[in-house]
mmCIF file of C-alpha atoms in Angstrom:
data_model
loop_
_atom_site.group_PDB
_atom_site.id
_atom_site.type_symbol
_atom_site.label_atom_id
_atom_site.label_comp_id
_atom_site.label_asym_id
_atom_site.label_seq_id
_atom_site.Cartn_x
_atom_site.Cartn_y
_atom_site.Cartn_z
ATOM 1 C CA MET A 31 -13.139 22.711 -73.815
ATOM 2 C CA THR A 32 -14.212 22.775 -77.414
ATOM 3 C CA THR A 33 -13.634 26.031 -79.214
ATOM 4 C CA PRO A 34 -14.808 28.710 -79.384
ATOM 5 C CA THR A 35 -15.227 29.148 -75.615
ATOM 6 C CA SER A 36 -16.356 32.507 -74.321
ATOM 7 C CA ALA A 37 -15.289 34.128 -71.063
ATOM 8 C CA THR A 38 -18.838 33.552 -69.817
ATOM 9 C CA ASP A 39 -18.609 29.829 -70.554
ATOM 10 C CA ALA A 40 -15.254 29.532 -68.802
ATOM 11 C CA GLN A 41 -16.386 31.471 -65.736
ATOM 12 C CA PHE A 42 -19.553 29.428 -65.420
ATOM 13 C CA TYR A 43 -17.690 26.143 -65.881
ATOM 14 C CA ARG A 44 -15.319 27.021 -63.048
ATOM 15 C CA ALA A 45 -18.218 27.949 -60.777
ATOM 16 C CA GLN A 46 -20.005 24.706 -61.595
ATOM 17 C CA GLN A 47 -16.886 22.660 -60.934
ATOM 18 C CA ARG A 48 -16.358 24.341 -57.568
ATOM 19 C CA ILE A 49 -19.843 23.239 -56.516
ATOM 20 C CA VAL A 50 -19.232 19.669 -57.645
ATOM 21 C CA ARG A 51 -15.795 19.460 -56.016
ATOM 22 C CA THR A 52 -17.065 20.900 -52.742
ATOM 23 C CA ALA A 53 -19.877 18.359 -52.641
ATOM 24 C CA ALA A 54 -17.443 15.527 -53.362
ATOM 25 C CA ASN A 55 -15.085 16.687 -50.606
ATOM 26 C CA GLN A 56 -17.915 16.942 -48.082
ATOM 27 C CA ALA A 57 -19.217 13.493 -48.995
ATOM 28 C CA GLN A 58 -15.730 12.039 -48.647
ATOM 29 C CA THR A 59 -15.357 13.618 -45.206
ATOM 30 C CA ALA A 60 -18.675 12.105 -44.108
ATOM 31 C CA TRP A 61 -17.710 8.680 -45.468
ATOM 32 C CA ARG A 62 -14.577 8.656 -43.293
ATOM 33 C CA GLN A 63 -16.825 8.221 -40.257
ATOM 34 C CA LEU A 64 -17.435 4.641 -41.324
ATOM 35 C CA ASP A 65 -15.227 1.741 -40.373
ATOM 36 C CA SER A 66 -15.809 -1.973 -40.801
ATOM 37 C CA PRO A 67 -17.825 -2.583 -37.613
ATOM 38 C CA ALA A 68 -19.814 0.630 -38.100
ATOM 39 C CA ALA A 69 -21.062 -0.166 -41.594
ATOM 40 C CA ASP A 70 -24.386 -1.370 -40.185
ATOM 41 C CA SER A 71 -24.513 0.964 -37.181
ATOM 42 C CA ALA A 72 -25.873 4.376 -36.352
ATOM 43 C CA ALA A 73 -22.782 5.819 -38.056
ATOM 44 C CA ALA A 74 -24.215 4.722 -41.404
ATOM 45 C CA ALA A 75 -27.443 6.598 -40.680
ATOM 46 C CA ALA A 76 -25.469 9.709 -39.796
ATOM 47 C CA VAL A 77 -23.458 9.453 -43.006
ATOM 48 C CA ARG A 78 -26.663 9.061 -44.990
ATOM 49 C CA LEU A 79 -28.129 12.270 -43.537
ATOM 50 C CA GLN A 80 -24.944 14.246 -44.128
ATOM 51 C CA VAL A 81 -24.469 13.100 -47.706
ATOM 52 C CA VAL A 82 -28.110 13.692 -48.646
ATOM 53 C CA ALA A 83 -27.867 17.240 -47.276
ATOM 54 C CA THR A 84 -24.635 17.733 -49.231
ATOM 55 C CA ILE A 85 -26.201 16.626 -52.521
ATOM 56 C CA GLU A 86 -29.307 18.731 -51.961
ATOM 57 C CA GLN A 87 -27.215 21.829 -51.351
ATOM 58 C CA ALA A 88 -25.053 21.184 -54.405
ATOM 59 C CA GLN A 89 -28.121 20.632 -56.589
ATOM 60 C CA ALA A 90 -29.722 23.880 -55.435
ATOM 61 C CA GLU A 91 -26.507 25.874 -55.913
ATOM 62 C CA ALA A 92 -25.901 24.417 -59.379
ATOM 63 C CA ALA A 93 -29.482 25.175 -60.406
ATOM 64 C CA ALA A 94 -29.277 28.737 -59.079
ATOM 65 C CA LEU A 95 -26.439 29.471 -61.520
ATOM 66 C CA ALA A 96 -28.609 28.629 -64.529
ATOM 67 C CA PRO A 97 -30.589 31.869 -65.064
ATOM 68 C CA LEU A 98 -27.467 33.940 -64.368
ATOM 69 C CA TYR A 99 -25.523 32.024 -66.998
ATOM 70 C CA ILE A 100 -28.298 32.271 -69.584
ATOM 71 C CA ALA A 101 -28.653 36.024 -69.046
ATOM 72 C CA ALA A 102 -24.863 36.549 -69.245
ATOM 73 C CA THR A 103 -24.647 34.484 -72.442
ATOM 74 C CA LEU A 104 -27.390 36.518 -74.101
ATOM 75 C CA ALA A 105 -25.774 39.770 -73.016
ATOM 76 C CA ALA A 106 -22.447 38.669 -74.538
ATOM 77 C CA LEU A 107 -24.289 38.056 -77.800
ATOM 78 C CA GLY A 108 -25.897 41.498 -77.738
ATOM 79 C CA ALA A 109 -29.335 40.147 -76.855
ATOM 80 C CA VAL A 110 -31.537 40.916 -73.885
ATOM 81 C CA SER A 111 -32.717 38.305 -71.424
ATOM 82 C CA ASN A 112 -36.511 38.392 -71.303
ATOM 83 C CA PRO A 113 -37.699 35.100 -69.781
ATOM 84 C CA VAL A 114 -41.383 34.249 -69.882
ATOM 85 C CA GLY A 115 -41.150 32.852 -66.354
ATOM 86 C CA ALA A 116 -38.854 32.526 -63.337
ATOM 87 C CA LEU A 117 -36.808 29.443 -62.563
ATOM 88 C CA VAL A 118 -37.338 27.973 -59.079
ATOM 89 C CA SER A 119 -33.909 26.499 -58.330
ATOM 90 C CA ALA A 120 -35.070 24.712 -55.169
ATOM 91 C CA MET A 121 -37.284 22.468 -57.288
ATOM 92 C CA PHE A 122 -34.191 20.918 -58.878
ATOM 93 C CA SER A 123 -33.002 19.684 -55.492
ATOM 94 C CA GLY A 124 -34.018 16.685 -53.395
ATOM 95 C CA LEU A 125 -34.292 13.827 -55.888
ATOM 96 C CA ALA A 126 -31.963 11.932 -58.191
ATOM 97 C CA THR A 127 -32.368 12.472 -61.924
ATOM 98 C CA ASN A 128 -34.071 9.081 -62.248
ATOM 99 C CA GLY A 129 -36.605 10.021 -59.568
ATOM 100 C CA LEU A 130 -35.105 7.997 -56.714
ATOM 101 C CA PRO A 131 -34.693 9.545 -53.255
ATOM 102 C CA LEU A 132 -31.147 10.722 -52.685
ATOM 103 C CA ALA A 133 -30.949 8.504 -49.602
ATOM 104 C CA ALA A 134 -31.333 5.474 -51.896
ATOM 105 C CA LEU A 135 -28.123 6.423 -53.689
ATOM 106 C CA VAL A 136 -26.228 6.544 -50.401
ATOM 107 C CA ASP A 137 -27.706 3.160 -49.513
ATOM 108 C CA PHE A 138 -26.412 1.733 -52.796
ATOM 109 C CA ALA A 139 -22.890 2.861 -51.858
ATOM 110 C CA LEU A 140 -23.275 1.431 -48.338
ATOM 111 C CA ARG A 141 -24.469 -1.853 -49.799
ATOM 112 C CA ARG A 142 -21.429 -1.994 -52.091
ATOM 113 C CA TYR A 143 -19.235 -1.467 -49.016
ATOM 114 C CA ARG A 144 -20.983 -4.188 -47.005
ATOM 115 C CA LEU A 145 -20.971 -6.732 -49.817
ATOM 116 C CA ALA A 146 -17.249 -6.168 -50.346
ATOM 117 C CA LEU A 147 -16.640 -6.849 -46.645
ATOM 118 C CA LEU A 148 -18.762 -10.009 -46.782
ATOM 119 C CA ALA A 149 -16.761 -11.182 -49.801
ATOM 120 C CA GLY A 150 -13.593 -11.007 -47.721
ATOM 121 C CA MET A 151 -12.125 -7.846 -49.241
ATOM 122 C CA PRO A 152 -9.701 -6.004 -46.939
ATOM 123 C CA PRO A 153 -11.587 -3.284 -45.006
ATOM 124 C CA SER A 154 -9.564 -0.428 -46.521
ATOM 125 C CA GLU A 155 -10.286 -1.633 -50.067
ATOM 126 C CA ALA A 156 -13.967 -2.198 -49.308
ATOM 127 C CA HIS A 157 -14.153 1.297 -47.832
ATOM 128 C CA ALA A 158 -12.556 2.792 -50.957
ATOM 129 C CA LEU A 159 -14.885 0.812 -53.230
ATOM 130 C CA GLY A 160 -17.962 2.151 -51.465
ATOM 131 C CA LEU A 161 -16.563 5.669 -51.517
ATOM 132 C CA ALA A 162 -15.925 5.513 -55.277
ATOM 133 C CA LYS A 163 -19.547 4.519 -55.811
ATOM 134 C CA LEU A 164 -20.750 7.319 -53.548
ATOM 135 C CA LEU A 165 -18.659 9.988 -55.282
ATOM 136 C CA THR A 166 -20.000 8.888 -58.653
ATOM 137 C CA TYR A 167 -23.527 9.519 -57.404
ATOM 138 C CA VAL A 168 -22.688 12.822 -55.721
ATOM 139 C CA THR A 169 -20.856 14.394 -58.662
ATOM 140 C CA THR A 170 -23.309 13.101 -61.251
ATOM 141 C CA GLU A 171 -26.404 14.366 -59.433
ATOM 142 C CA ALA A 172 -24.878 17.773 -58.767
ATOM 143 C CA ALA A 173 -23.914 18.181 -62.422
ATOM 144 C CA ASP A 174 -27.254 16.849 -63.666
ATOM 145 C CA ALA A 175 -29.206 19.357 -61.576
ATOM 146 C CA GLY A 176 -27.219 22.181 -63.140
ATOM 147 C CA ARG A 177 -27.780 20.872 -66.666
ATOM 148 C CA LEU A 178 -31.506 20.364 -66.123
ATOM 149 C CA ALA A 179 -31.855 23.857 -64.679
ATOM 150 C CA ARG A 180 -29.997 25.419 -67.612
ATOM 151 C CA HIS A 181 -32.190 23.475 -69.999
ATOM 152 C CA ALA A 182 -35.302 24.817 -68.280
ATOM 153 C CA ALA A 183 -33.950 28.368 -68.002
ATOM 154 C CA ALA A 184 -33.089 28.416 -71.712
ATOM 155 C CA ILE A 185 -36.578 27.248 -72.665
ATOM 156 C CA LEU A 186 -37.951 30.358 -70.954
ATOM 157 C CA GLU A 187 -35.921 32.642 -73.257
ATOM 158 C CA PRO A 188 -37.628 33.468 -76.605
ATOM 159 C CA GLU A 189 -34.253 34.456 -78.109
ATOM 160 C CA LEU A 190 -32.894 30.904 -77.817
ATOM 161 C CA ALA A 191 -33.515 28.090 -80.301
ATOM 162 C CA GLY A 192 -31.700 25.256 -78.583
ATOM 163 C CA TYR A 193 -28.305 24.298 -77.248
ATOM 164 C CA GLU A 194 -24.906 23.164 -78.435
ATOM 165 C CA ARG A 195 -23.029 20.347 -76.726
ATOM 166 C CA VAL A 196 -19.761 21.479 -75.151
ATOM 167 C CA VAL A 197 -17.144 18.836 -74.382
ATOM 168 C CA THR A 198 -14.447 19.338 -71.767
ATOM 169 C CA LEU A 199 -11.191 17.394 -72.022
ATOM 170 C CA PRO A 200 -10.363 14.788 -70.950
ATOM 171 C CA ALA A 201 -13.453 13.067 -72.343
ATOM 172 C CA CYS A 202 -14.496 9.677 -73.653
ATOM 173 C CA GLY A 203 -14.854 8.906 -77.348
ATOM 174 C CA ARG A 204 -18.652 8.923 -77.277
ATOM 175 C CA CYS A 205 -18.732 12.424 -75.781
ATOM 176 C CA ILE A 206 -16.168 13.702 -78.277
ATOM 177 C CA LEU A 207 -18.348 12.319 -81.060
ATOM 178 C CA LEU A 208 -21.159 14.653 -79.913
ATOM 179 C CA ALA A 209 -19.013 17.805 -79.683
ATOM 180 C CA GLY A 210 -20.693 20.833 -81.229
ATOM 181 C CA ARG A 211 -23.932 19.041 -82.052
ATOM 182 C CA LEU A 212 -27.043 21.223 -81.944
ATOM 183 C CA TYR A 213 -30.172 20.083 -80.130
ATOM 184 C CA SER A 214 -33.639 21.521 -79.865
ATOM 185 C CA PHE A 215 -35.082 21.947 -76.389
ATOM 186 C CA SER A 216 -37.284 18.883 -76.922
ATOM 187 C CA THR A 217 -34.169 16.690 -76.904
ATOM 188 C CA GLY A 218 -32.803 15.468 -73.580
ATOM 189 C CA PHE A 219 -29.117 15.731 -72.703
ATOM 190 C CA GLU A 220 -27.388 12.366 -73.113
ATOM 191 C CA ARG A 221 -24.696 11.699 -70.540
ATOM 192 C CA HIS A 222 -22.957 8.912 -68.665
ATOM 193 C CA PRO A 223 -22.117 8.887 -64.930
ATOM 194 C CA THR A 224 -19.568 11.591 -64.015
ATOM 195 C CA CYS A 225 -19.971 13.084 -67.506
ATOM 196 C CA ASP A 226 -18.313 16.494 -67.694
ATOM 197 C CA CYS A 227 -20.019 17.692 -70.870
ATOM 198 C CA ASP A 228 -22.201 20.759 -70.826
ATOM 199 C CA MET A 229 -24.607 22.759 -72.960
ATOM 200 C CA ARG A 230 -24.220 26.199 -74.488
ATOM 201 C CA PRO A 231 -27.437 28.097 -75.388
ATOM 202 C CA VAL A 232 -27.764 28.967 -79.077
ATOM 203 C CA THR A 233 -29.795 31.824 -80.537
ATOM 204 C CA HIS A 234 -31.941 31.473 -83.638
ATOM 205 C CA ASP A 235 -29.296 33.291 -85.702
ATOM 206 C CA GLN A 236 -26.523 31.011 -84.458
ATOM 207 C CA TRP A 237 -28.668 27.960 -85.188
ATOM 208 C CA ARG A 238 -28.727 28.928 -88.861
ATOM 209 C CA ASP A 239 -24.987 29.699 -89.050
ATOM 210 C CA ASP A 240 -22.330 27.196 -90.081
ATOM 211 C CA ARG A 241 -20.215 26.262 -87.039
ATOM 212 C CA PRO A 242 -17.222 24.356 -88.485
ATOM 213 C CA SER A 243 -14.781 24.977 -85.620
ATOM 214 C CA ASN A 244 -16.724 23.096 -82.939
ATOM 215 C CA THR A 245 -16.609 19.546 -84.309
ATOM 216 C CA PRO A 246 -15.438 16.109 -83.155
ATOM 217 C CA ARG A 247 -12.580 16.239 -85.663
ATOM 218 C CA GLY A 248 -11.513 19.677 -84.473
ATOM 219 C CA LEU A 249 -11.538 18.525 -80.859
ATOM 220 C CA PHE A 250 -9.655 15.332 -81.734
ATOM 221 C CA GLU A 251 -6.929 17.302 -83.488
ATOM 222 C CA SER A 252 -6.559 19.594 -80.479
ATOM 223 C CA MET A 253 -5.686 16.585 -78.295
ATOM 224 C CA THR A 254 -2.253 15.110 -77.766
ATOM 225 C CA PRO A 255 -1.644 11.573 -79.090
ATOM 226 C CA ALA A 256 -1.713 10.332 -75.483
ATOM 227 C CA GLN A 257 -5.120 11.939 -74.916
ATOM 228 C CA GLN A 258 -6.395 10.499 -78.191
ATOM 229 C CA ASN A 259 -5.216 7.016 -77.251
ATOM 230 C CA LYS A 260 -6.836 7.231 -73.824
ATOM 231 C CA ALA A 261 -10.175 8.442 -75.193
ATOM 232 C CA PHE A 262 -10.481 6.041 -78.134
ATOM 233 C CA GLY A 263 -7.971 3.271 -77.467
ATOM 234 C CA PRO A 264 -4.614 3.160 -79.288
ATOM 235 C CA GLY A 265 -5.910 1.220 -82.300
ATOM 236 C CA ASP A 266 -9.007 3.314 -82.960
ATOM 237 C CA ALA A 267 -7.064 6.533 -82.301
ATOM 238 C CA GLU A 268 -4.450 5.528 -84.883
ATOM 239 C CA ALA A 269 -7.225 4.763 -87.380
ATOM 240 C CA ILE A 270 -8.737 8.216 -86.821
ATOM 241 C CA ARG A 271 -5.308 9.812 -87.248
ATOM 242 C CA ALA A 272 -5.092 7.956 -90.572
ATOM 243 C CA GLY A 273 -8.375 9.560 -91.654
ATOM 244 C CA ALA A 274 -11.074 7.227 -90.324
ATOM 245 C CA ASP A 275 -14.436 8.833 -89.623
ATOM 246 C CA ILE A 276 -14.829 9.365 -85.871
ATOM 247 C CA SER A 277 -18.537 8.562 -85.904
ATOM 248 C CA ARG A 278 -18.125 5.233 -87.662
ATOM 249 C CA THR A 279 -15.107 4.306 -85.564
ATOM 250 C CA VAL A 280 -16.882 4.978 -82.270
ATOM 251 C CA ASN A 281 -20.215 3.475 -83.342
ATOM 252 C CA ALA A 282 -18.476 0.259 -84.337
ATOM 253 C CA ARG A 283 -18.032 -0.340 -80.606
ATOM 254 C CA ARG A 284 -21.639 0.126 -79.632
ATOM 255 C CA ARG A 285 -22.951 -2.271 -77.038
ATOM 256 C CA ASN A 286 -23.302 -5.860 -78.296
ATOM 257 C CA ALA A 287 -21.830 -4.927 -81.685
ATOM 258 C CA VAL A 288 -18.277 -6.259 -81.245
ATOM 259 C CA TYR A 289 -17.358 -9.935 -81.413
ATOM 260 C CA VAL A 290 -14.125 -11.910 -81.760
ATOM 261 C CA ALA A 291 -13.553 -14.677 -84.310
ATOM 262 C CA GLY A 292 -10.251 -16.350 -85.123
ATOM 263 C CA GLY A 293 -8.453 -13.954 -82.817
ATOM 264 C CA HIS A 294 -9.676 -10.949 -84.799
ATOM 265 C CA GLU A 295 -12.132 -8.269 -83.669
ATOM 266 C CA TYR A 296 -15.252 -7.577 -85.771
ATOM 267 C CA THR A 297 -18.349 -5.406 -85.507
ATOM 268 C CA LEU A 298 -21.963 -5.851 -86.545
ATOM 269 C CA ASP A 299 -22.416 -2.088 -86.740
ATOM 270 C CA ALA A 300 -23.280 -0.640 -90.180
ATOM 271 C CA THR A 301 -23.396 -4.057 -91.875
ATOM 272 C CA THR A 302 -27.052 -3.862 -92.980
ATOM 273 C CA VAL A 303 -28.222 -2.341 -96.240
ATOM 274 C CA ARG A 304 -28.962 0.850 -94.304
ATOM 275 C CA GLY A 305 -25.287 1.121 -93.324
ATOM 276 C CA HIS A 306 -22.278 -0.124 -95.245
ATOM 277 C CA GLY A 307 -23.650 -3.578 -95.974
ATOM 278 C CA ARG A 308 -24.496 -2.938 -99.620
ATOM 279 C CA GLN A 309 -20.915 -1.904 -100.346
ATOM 280 C CA LEU A 310 -19.573 -4.984 -98.567
ATOM 281 C CA GLY A 311 -21.827 -7.294 -100.598
ATOM 282 C CA GLU A 312 -23.092 -10.838 -99.944
ATOM 283 C CA LEU A 313 -26.364 -9.610 -98.485
ATOM 284 C CA ALA A 314 -28.712 -12.050 -96.810
ATOM 285 C CA LYS A 315 -31.609 -12.023 -94.404
ATOM 286 C CA GLN A 316 -30.353 -13.028 -90.966
ATOM 287 C CA GLY A 317 -33.411 -12.666 -88.797
ATOM 288 C CA GLY A 318 -33.495 -8.888 -88.591
ATOM 289 C CA ARG A 319 -35.630 -6.348 -90.401
ATOM 290 C CA TYR A 320 -32.943 -5.536 -92.983
ATOM 291 C CA SER A 321 -30.601 -7.671 -95.040
ATOM 292 C CA ARG A 322 -27.098 -7.846 -93.623
ATOM 293 C CA SER A 323 -23.751 -8.459 -95.295
ATOM 294 C CA ARG A 324 -22.149 -11.808 -94.541
ATOM 295 C CA VAL A 325 -18.707 -10.241 -95.056
ATOM 296 C CA PRO A 326 -17.155 -9.761 -91.590
ATOM 297 C CA ARG A 327 -16.478 -6.098 -90.865
ATOM 298 C CA PRO A 328 -13.316 -5.570 -88.749
ATOM 299 C CA THR A 329 -13.157 -2.808 -86.190
ATOM 300 C CA ALA A 330 -10.915 0.126 -87.058
ATOM 301 C CA ALA A 331 -8.448 -0.981 -84.386
ATOM 302 C CA GLN A 332 -8.261 -4.454 -85.940
ATOM 303 C CA LEU A 333 -7.401 -2.947 -89.312
ATOM 304 C CA VAL A 334 -4.622 -0.927 -87.683
ATOM 305 C CA ASN A 335 -3.224 -4.090 -86.117
ATOM 306 C CA THR A 336 -3.213 -6.107 -89.340
ATOM 307 C CA ALA A 337 -2.376 -3.568 -92.069
ATOM 308 C CA ARG A 338 1.162 -3.918 -93.441
ATOM 309 C CA ASP A 339 1.659 -0.198 -94.024
ATOM 310 C CA ARG A 340 -0.172 3.125 -93.983
ATOM 311 C CA ASP A 341 -1.305 2.903 -97.613
ATOM 312 C CA GLU A 342 -2.916 -0.475 -97.020
ATOM 313 C CA LEU A 343 -4.507 0.816 -93.817
ATOM 314 C CA ILE A 344 -6.130 3.703 -95.666
ATOM 315 C CA ARG A 345 -7.419 1.332 -98.383
ATOM 316 C CA GLN A 346 -8.885 -1.046 -95.814
ATOM 317 C CA LEU A 347 -10.457 1.796 -93.823
ATOM 318 C CA GLY A 348 -12.152 2.873 -97.027
ATOM 319 C CA ARG A 349 -13.268 -0.643 -97.946
ATOM 320 C CA PHE A 350 -14.985 -1.150 -94.594
ATOM 321 C CA GLY A 351 -16.589 2.257 -94.454
ATOM 322 C CA TYR A 352 -14.393 4.084 -91.946
ATOM 323 C CA VAL A 353 -13.156 6.564 -94.549
ATOM 324 C CA ARG A 354 -15.647 8.366 -96.764
#
């Protein structure tokens, strides 16, 4: 996890992970009841009931931890828990985060299984494909219920100003980019399916303090080169090791930003006058709200692949805005 991590954080994380793992194991056991001919039979209905009950229990258990964690965190900081209301953990159970019935999520996994069979996939592979989909739903919904409950429980505490994002390794580049960021309680928790990130409540005094140790760069430097390569890709990881800004490197790969021309990889990110476009030059209106540079901006990984040596790499990273 990002540092500093308290004993309370570590204990709570382990408890949360036990709930998620137990739910995943129970869902996997239920899924084993299915075989190819039974995918449309009463066995599917039985699996649906079992998995829904498993998710509901995991959601309720994860939510029940929230007020205990908040109170323990405040106590460790020398503050007293004095909530203005009581959290009802059962209310965080029974629905998916997007409002769908939990049974619909199981049906999505069953549909994936059936479609794979219809496409001619071997039964064992189709079974595994459906299970992977199911486990994504189960673990995500269990974790989301815990996060939502902690968010609500923290709002009830006058001593708390917001929360800090805590990233657990291994993690993807986008999560690492958010490590240590402070959020007010009016800001929702951004996550992707199976996201393992969490939130740490922050008091008003902590909110005003400088927190230099819990940063994306600090987390990146605590990782092994293999972990860095897996999280960011070898090229982008090498660029970051050479000094490239993590935020600009990751954002260059935002959805629909990357394109390939002449065998080289470029990004549209930060090429307007609001980003790095003014420094690149050759500005022109190209249909958007802001003028955009017509100078192609390579991704950080592309610069790594084409630079002749480290000195040139650092110069090019600076030219295209990856080094400040």
